[in-house]
Amino acid sequence: MSPISPPSDGAVFISDLSVRYDGSTALDGVTARIPRGSMTAIIGPNGAGKSTLLKAVLGLEPSSGTALVFGRPVAEGMHRIAYVPQRAAVDWGFPVRVIDVVLMGAYRQTGLLGRVTPELRQHAQTCLERVGMEAFAARQIGALSGGQQQRVFLARALAQKAELYVLDEPFAGVDVATEAALISVLKSLRDEGATIIAVHHDLSTVAAYFDHVLMLNRRTVAEGPVATTFTPQIIGQTYGGTMMMAASA
Amino acid sequence: MLAALLLQAGYNAALVSIGAALLGAAAGGAGTFLILRRRALMSDAMAHATLPGIGLAFLIAVALGGDGRFLPGLMLGAAVTAGLGLWSVQRLSKRLPEDAATGAVLSSFYGFGIVLLTVIQGLGVGRPAGLETVLLGSTAGMLRADAVVIASGGALIVAALWVLRRPLAMVAFDPMHARLSGLNPQRLDLILLALVLGVVLVGLNVTGLILIVALIVTPAVTARLWTHTVTGMATVAAGIGAGCGYVGAAISAAVPDLPTGPVIVLLATAIFAASLLLRPRHG
């Protein structure tokens, strides 16, 4: 019997998850239970393994340990997950228009031989409207600003009609207006019952944006509701001494 | 030459031109996805790694009592060593940078192939005369059966690329998202490389193995200057490749001793240069 049993109401359950590259340890026995319907921030210093944790949970990075999504192995629940990559991970010179990116989110609905129906195109257009990008459907993805590109990737995630949204630094390199627009869409998704998990780097907005937090530094430093977990003392433990002084000052 | 361009130089010549056009379309289409996946050099390694297989297949065919120049047999041999070359690149890439691994495999397999070909010429067995046309291609005097193999192979690859265009584009753009969408990026990469290998094999007698990479890469980078979607890029690249293959084969058939590969590649390069001048802000 495993030491912690997966709760039936959890969105993501992680137990003793480790990722090792030749010789070095990126993640060491990470444990977390992210509640369904929560907006969870993963925070920690550079090199803490935040992106690696997302990839390992999604099965995109070899790992040891357990990761369950909605109580099932990830491979069985991939259709319920939408992923928004880090901006730096995308090739912005790729020949693709905004509407095509969003339609990629609906690939499960079309499949290999399916046609992109007018209904599907309309659905993609609706997703663009929800992030305020409906006027840019025919633009090249590379011709947009950083904030606009991030909105398009959120629209692609919306087109998937997922229940769990996983975002890797969604606010990095975006303008203030986009950050406000993204957070309002994410909050409305949460209000509709979806679960949001985002790698986040701006400590000053954690309390305003999120209700649950996972403090990570290669292992779980702490995890729980923002109100009780996101404290100066735990932030100090996560980031090290200098940060503790800054946080308590 | 005009007669050859208008398919009036005889049934065989017409068949060869159509085969070269279908090969060009397959190369342009496959090249689009290969470039978007940032694996263009892989096709060069694969092409050069076919040479030892061709030499070995020739020797085996002679040992079995043939004259050695049996195209399906040569293609099978080429496929085996090209696959081995690809496997070597992937194994070496775990310890070396991928471009270094590609270079090492390309040159060692090609060197071995050249040695084999030289040995074959010295043995005086079979009918090795003209075996070196696999290097630079020659459509002059091509057998009707060979032209049919080239045309149907090219058509099959074009059809497969059309069916797979959306998954291949998704894997090239964002492999992680593709995986979450139920696709298998590793398997699709292998399928793409297999299709490129198909282009290389079908192209052996047309452009030859040294220049096939130009027919894979040049139409695709030219097409990128003219279009903003993956399907558009693949379609334009296939069109350019088909045009170059068709015209190149016709010119080569009309001018004695002019190898086909260089003609096709010069045509493709001219279109690329013209496109650069006409569309300087794109790409």
XYZ file of N, CA and C in Angstrom, chain A residues 69-81 108:
42
model
N -3.785 12.034 -13.007
C -4.624 13.167 -13.375
C -6.069 12.711 -13.268
N -6.849 13.400 -12.443
C -8.227 12.998 -12.149
C -8.284 11.532 -11.725
N -7.299 11.122 -10.905
C -7.296 9.789 -10.327
C -6.873 8.669 -11.267
N -6.457 8.999 -12.502
C -6.076 7.976 -13.477
C -4.673 8.283 -13.987
N -3.968 7.278 -14.503
C -2.672 7.566 -15.130
C -2.835 8.616 -16.231
N -1.798 9.454 -16.409
C -1.902 10.588 -17.334
C -2.259 10.137 -18.750
N -1.698 8.987 -19.158
C -1.929 8.520 -20.527
C -3.419 8.338 -20.811
N -4.210 8.043 -19.756
C -5.650 7.833 -19.959
C -6.428 9.133 -19.934
N -5.775 10.202 -19.471
C -6.519 11.455 -19.331
C -5.997 12.592 -20.170
N -5.150 12.269 -21.162
C -4.509 13.351 -21.930
C -5.519 14.233 -22.636
N -6.674 13.648 -23.027
C -7.666 14.448 -23.752
C -8.325 15.480 -22.845
N -8.098 15.368 -21.526
C -8.717 16.329 -20.607
C -7.746 17.457 -20.253
N -6.517 17.410 -20.819
C -5.481 18.376 -20.452
C -5.149 19.293 -21.624
N -8.280 16.687 -31.896
C -8.993 15.477 -31.472
C -10.393 15.414 -32.072
